[in-house]
Coordinates of C-alpha atoms in Angstrom, one line a residue:
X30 CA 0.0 0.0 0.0
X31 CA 1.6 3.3 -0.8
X32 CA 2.5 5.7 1.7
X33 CA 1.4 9.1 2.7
X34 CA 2.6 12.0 -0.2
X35 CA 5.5 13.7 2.0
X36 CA 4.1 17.1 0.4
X37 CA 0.8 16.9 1.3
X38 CA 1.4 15.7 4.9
X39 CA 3.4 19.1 5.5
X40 CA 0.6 21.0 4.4
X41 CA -1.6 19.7 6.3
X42 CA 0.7 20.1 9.8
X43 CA 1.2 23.8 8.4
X44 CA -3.0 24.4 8.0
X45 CA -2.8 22.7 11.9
X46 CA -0.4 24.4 13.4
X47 CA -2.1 27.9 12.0
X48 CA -5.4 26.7 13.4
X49 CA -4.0 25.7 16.9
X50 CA -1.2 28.4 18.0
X51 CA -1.3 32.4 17.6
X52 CA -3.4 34.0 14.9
X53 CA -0.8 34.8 12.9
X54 CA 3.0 33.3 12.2
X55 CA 5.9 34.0 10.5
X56 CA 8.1 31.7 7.8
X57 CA 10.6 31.1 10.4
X58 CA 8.0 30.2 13.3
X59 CA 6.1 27.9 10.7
X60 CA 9.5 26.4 9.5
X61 CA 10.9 25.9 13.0
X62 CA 8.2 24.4 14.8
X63 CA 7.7 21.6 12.0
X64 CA 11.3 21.0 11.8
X65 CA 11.6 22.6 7.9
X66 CA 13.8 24.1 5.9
X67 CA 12.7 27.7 5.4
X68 CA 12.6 27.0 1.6
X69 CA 10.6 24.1 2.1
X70 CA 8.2 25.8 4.7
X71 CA 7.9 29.1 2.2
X72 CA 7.1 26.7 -0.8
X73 CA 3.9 25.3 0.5
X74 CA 3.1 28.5 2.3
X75 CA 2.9 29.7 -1.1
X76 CA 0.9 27.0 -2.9
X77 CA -1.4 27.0 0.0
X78 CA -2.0 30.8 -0.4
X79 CA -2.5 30.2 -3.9
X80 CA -5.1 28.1 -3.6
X81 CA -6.9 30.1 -0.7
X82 CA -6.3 28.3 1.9
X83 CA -3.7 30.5 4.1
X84 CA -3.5 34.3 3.5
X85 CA -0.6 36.9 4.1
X86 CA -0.3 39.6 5.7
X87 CA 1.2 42.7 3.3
X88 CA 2.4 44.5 6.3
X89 CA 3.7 41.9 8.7
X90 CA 4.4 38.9 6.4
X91 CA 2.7 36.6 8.7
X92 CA 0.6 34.1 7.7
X93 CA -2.8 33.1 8.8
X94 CA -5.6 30.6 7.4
X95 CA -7.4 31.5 4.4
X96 CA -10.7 31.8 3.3
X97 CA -11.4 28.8 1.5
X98 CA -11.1 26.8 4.5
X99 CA -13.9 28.9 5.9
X100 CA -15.6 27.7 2.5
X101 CA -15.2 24.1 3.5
X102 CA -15.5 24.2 7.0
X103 CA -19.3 25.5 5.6
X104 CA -19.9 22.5 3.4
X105 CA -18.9 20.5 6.5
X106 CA -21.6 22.6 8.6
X107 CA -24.3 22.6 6.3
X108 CA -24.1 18.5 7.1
X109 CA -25.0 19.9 10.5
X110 CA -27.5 22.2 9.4
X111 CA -29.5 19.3 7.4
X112 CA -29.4 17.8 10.6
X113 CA -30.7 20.3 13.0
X114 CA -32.9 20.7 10.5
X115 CA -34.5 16.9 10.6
X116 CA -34.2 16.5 14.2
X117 CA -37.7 17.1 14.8
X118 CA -39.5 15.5 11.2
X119 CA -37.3 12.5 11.9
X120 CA -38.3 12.0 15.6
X121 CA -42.1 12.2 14.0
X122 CA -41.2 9.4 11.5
X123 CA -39.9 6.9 13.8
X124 CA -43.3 7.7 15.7
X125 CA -45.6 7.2 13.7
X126 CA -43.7 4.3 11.3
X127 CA -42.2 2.3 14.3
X128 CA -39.3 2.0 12.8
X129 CA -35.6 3.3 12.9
X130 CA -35.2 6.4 10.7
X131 CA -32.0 6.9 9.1
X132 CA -30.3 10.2 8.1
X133 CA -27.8 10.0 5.1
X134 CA -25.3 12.3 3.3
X135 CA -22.7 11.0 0.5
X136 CA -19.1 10.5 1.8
X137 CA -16.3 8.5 0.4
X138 CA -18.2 6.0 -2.0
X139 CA -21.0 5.6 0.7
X140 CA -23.2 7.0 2.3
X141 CA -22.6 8.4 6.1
X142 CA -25.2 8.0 8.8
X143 CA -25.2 11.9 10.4
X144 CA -28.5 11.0 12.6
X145 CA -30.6 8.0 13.4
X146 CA -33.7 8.0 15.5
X147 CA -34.1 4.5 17.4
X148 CA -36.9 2.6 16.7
X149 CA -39.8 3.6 19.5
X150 CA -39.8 0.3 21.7
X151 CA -37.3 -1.5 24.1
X152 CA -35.7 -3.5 22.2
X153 CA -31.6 -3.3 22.3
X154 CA -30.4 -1.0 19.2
X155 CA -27.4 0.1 18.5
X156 CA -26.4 3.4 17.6
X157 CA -25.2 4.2 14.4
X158 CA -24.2 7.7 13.6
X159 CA -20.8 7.5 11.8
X160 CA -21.6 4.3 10.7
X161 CA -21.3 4.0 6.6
X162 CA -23.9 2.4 4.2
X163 CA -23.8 1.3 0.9
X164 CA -24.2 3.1 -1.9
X165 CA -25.0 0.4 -4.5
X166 CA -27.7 -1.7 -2.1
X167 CA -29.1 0.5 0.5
X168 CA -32.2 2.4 -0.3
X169 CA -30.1 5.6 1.1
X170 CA -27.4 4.9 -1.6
X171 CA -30.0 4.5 -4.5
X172 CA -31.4 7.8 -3.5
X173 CA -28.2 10.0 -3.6
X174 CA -27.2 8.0 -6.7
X175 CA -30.3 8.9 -8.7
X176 CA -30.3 12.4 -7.7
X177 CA -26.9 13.7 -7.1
X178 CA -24.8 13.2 -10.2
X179 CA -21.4 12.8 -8.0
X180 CA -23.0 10.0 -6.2
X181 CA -23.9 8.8 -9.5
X182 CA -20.4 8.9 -11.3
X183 CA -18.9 7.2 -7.9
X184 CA -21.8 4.4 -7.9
X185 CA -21.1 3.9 -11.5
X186 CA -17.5 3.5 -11.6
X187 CA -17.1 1.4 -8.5
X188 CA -17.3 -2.4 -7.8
X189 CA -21.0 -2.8 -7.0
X190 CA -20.6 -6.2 -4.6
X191 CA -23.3 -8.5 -4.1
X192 CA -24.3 -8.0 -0.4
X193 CA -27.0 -10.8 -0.5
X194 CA -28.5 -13.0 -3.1
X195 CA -30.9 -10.1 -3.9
X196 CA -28.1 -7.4 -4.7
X197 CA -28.3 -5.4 -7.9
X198 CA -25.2 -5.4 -9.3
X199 CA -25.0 -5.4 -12.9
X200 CA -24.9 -2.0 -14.5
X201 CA -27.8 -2.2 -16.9
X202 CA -30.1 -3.4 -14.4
X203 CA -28.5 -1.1 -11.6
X204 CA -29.4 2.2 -14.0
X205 CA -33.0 0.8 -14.4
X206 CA -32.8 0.3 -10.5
X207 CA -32.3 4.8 -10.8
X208 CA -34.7 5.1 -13.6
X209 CA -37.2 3.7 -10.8
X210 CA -36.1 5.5 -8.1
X211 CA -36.4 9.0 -10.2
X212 CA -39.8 8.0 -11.6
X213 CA -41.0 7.2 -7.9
X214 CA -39.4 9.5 -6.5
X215 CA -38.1 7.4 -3.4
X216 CA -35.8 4.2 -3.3
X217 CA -36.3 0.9 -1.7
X218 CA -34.0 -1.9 -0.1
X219 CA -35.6 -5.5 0.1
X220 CA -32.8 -7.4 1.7
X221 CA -30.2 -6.7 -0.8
X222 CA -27.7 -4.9 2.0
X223 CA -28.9 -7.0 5.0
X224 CA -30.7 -10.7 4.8
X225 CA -34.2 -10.2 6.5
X226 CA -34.0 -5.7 6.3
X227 CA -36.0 -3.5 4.2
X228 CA -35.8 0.1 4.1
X229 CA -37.6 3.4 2.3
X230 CA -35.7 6.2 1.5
X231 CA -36.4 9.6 -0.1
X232 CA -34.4 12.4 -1.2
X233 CA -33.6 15.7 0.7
X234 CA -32.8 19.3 -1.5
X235 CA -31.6 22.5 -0.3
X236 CA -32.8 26.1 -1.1
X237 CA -31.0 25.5 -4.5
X238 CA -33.0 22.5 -5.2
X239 CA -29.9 20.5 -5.4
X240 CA -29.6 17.1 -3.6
X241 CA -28.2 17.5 0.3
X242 CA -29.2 14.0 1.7
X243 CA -31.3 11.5 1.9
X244 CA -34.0 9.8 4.9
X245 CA -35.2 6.3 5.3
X246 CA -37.2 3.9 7.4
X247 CA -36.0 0.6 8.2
X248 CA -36.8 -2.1 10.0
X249 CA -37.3 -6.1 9.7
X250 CA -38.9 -6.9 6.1
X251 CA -42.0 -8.6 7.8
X252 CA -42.8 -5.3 9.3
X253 CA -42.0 -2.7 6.4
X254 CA -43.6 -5.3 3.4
X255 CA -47.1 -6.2 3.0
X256 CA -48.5 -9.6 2.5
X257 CA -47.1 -9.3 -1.3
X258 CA -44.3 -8.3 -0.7
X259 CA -44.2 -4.8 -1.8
X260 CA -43.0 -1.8 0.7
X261 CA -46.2 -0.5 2.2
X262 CA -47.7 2.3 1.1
X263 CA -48.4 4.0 4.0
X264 CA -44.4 4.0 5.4
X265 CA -43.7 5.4 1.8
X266 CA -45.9 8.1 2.0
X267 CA -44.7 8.8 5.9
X268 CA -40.9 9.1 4.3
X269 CA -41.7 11.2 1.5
X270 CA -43.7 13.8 3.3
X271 CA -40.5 13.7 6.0
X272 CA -38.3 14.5 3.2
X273 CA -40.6 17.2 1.9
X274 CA -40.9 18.7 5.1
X275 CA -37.0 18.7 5.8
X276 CA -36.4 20.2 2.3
X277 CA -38.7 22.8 3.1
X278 CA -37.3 24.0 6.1
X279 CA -34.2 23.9 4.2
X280 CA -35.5 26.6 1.8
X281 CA -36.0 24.0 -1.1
X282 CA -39.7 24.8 -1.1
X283 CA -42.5 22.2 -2.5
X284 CA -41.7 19.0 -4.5

């Protein structure tokens, strides 16, 4: 397995120390507390200033963190904001449904759990905020990937592994999987991430009408299915109006 990129790992002890000692440094303060050279350290002061992410100051020459990081470190909070943003509609779901309700955002080939809702009785659950799903199989995964193209190109271009017997993996069949999904406008899992688990998921969109996240209900399939087998209508109704309702409060307006 290849090592870490000598380059980049300076960087990134250059944006830390910035962020944890005084407001501002100098090249020598930068280049002696990381054990540089002082060409090395002005280098990838440089490049980092280029691209944003450290600024300098004309009078002083001391350098401090950049703007774009501020950029990121939104993107990173909006995550947050979806969340505050759900905490009530998702609480609602998992009353009225029964079942555990899963927040999801896209990260790293997957999709990242950022809030999950217990199902509403005593039985023993474990909690799984951090925890990733997949983005091939679960019905969170299908969602992103038929509305958010980056999810899409990831989903595409990746190994799709068979889970269970029932996982989609080939990619004709996997893009009729979307086709669904879009035309429904909400995705379903029937055991092909877990052997006896069914979820319902529907998308979440921001004030710009662009795709921040998905929700879903989950639970055993006996519970979520009907006596035909097909999701039941009432738990796919109870996730779509969720995801309305957390769109709307993100400014997305009505879907």
């Amino acid at each position: 397995m290849p090592g870490p990129i000598q380059s980049l790992s300076r960087a990134a002890a250059i944006l830390r120390l910035l962020a944890g000692g005084e407001r501002r440094l100098g090249l020598s303060d930068v280049a002696s507390s990381l054990g540089l050279a002082k060409g090395t350290a002005h280098g990838i002061l440089r490049t980092l200033q280029q691209e944003g992410f450290v600024e300098q100051d004309p009078v002083s020459g001391r350098y401090q963190l950049g703007a774009e990081l501020l950029r990121l470190g939104n993107s990173y909070l909006d995550v947050h904001e979806l969340r505050a943003r759900a905490l009530v509609w998702t609480d609602d779901l998992a009353r009225s449904s029964g079942e555990a309700v899963y927040l999801g955002v896209l990260h790293q080939q997957g999709v990242l759990i950022v809030h999950h809702v217990f199902r509403p009785d005593d039985s023993r659950q474990v909690l799984e905020v951090g925890a990733m799903h997949p983005l091939h199989s679960s019905a969170l995964g299908k969602v992103l990937s038929a509305y958010d193209p980056v999810a899409h190109g990831e989903v595409t271009e990746m190994e799709r592994e068979a889970l269970t017997p029932r996982t989609v993996t080939g990619a004709a069949e996997f893009e009729g999987v979307l086709d669904l999904t879009r035309a429904r406008g909400w995705g379903a899992d029937l055991e092909e991430t877990w052997d006896g688990v069914a979820s319902i998921a529907a998308p979440i969109h921001d004030r710009h009408r662009m795709p921040v996240g998905a929700v879903a209900v989950t639970g055993a399939v006996e519970r979520v299915c009907d006596d035909d087998g097909g999701i039941r209508a009432q738990l796919v109704a109870a996730v779509r109006d969720c995801a309305r309702a957390v769109s709307r409060d993100l400014g997305a307006g009505r879907f």
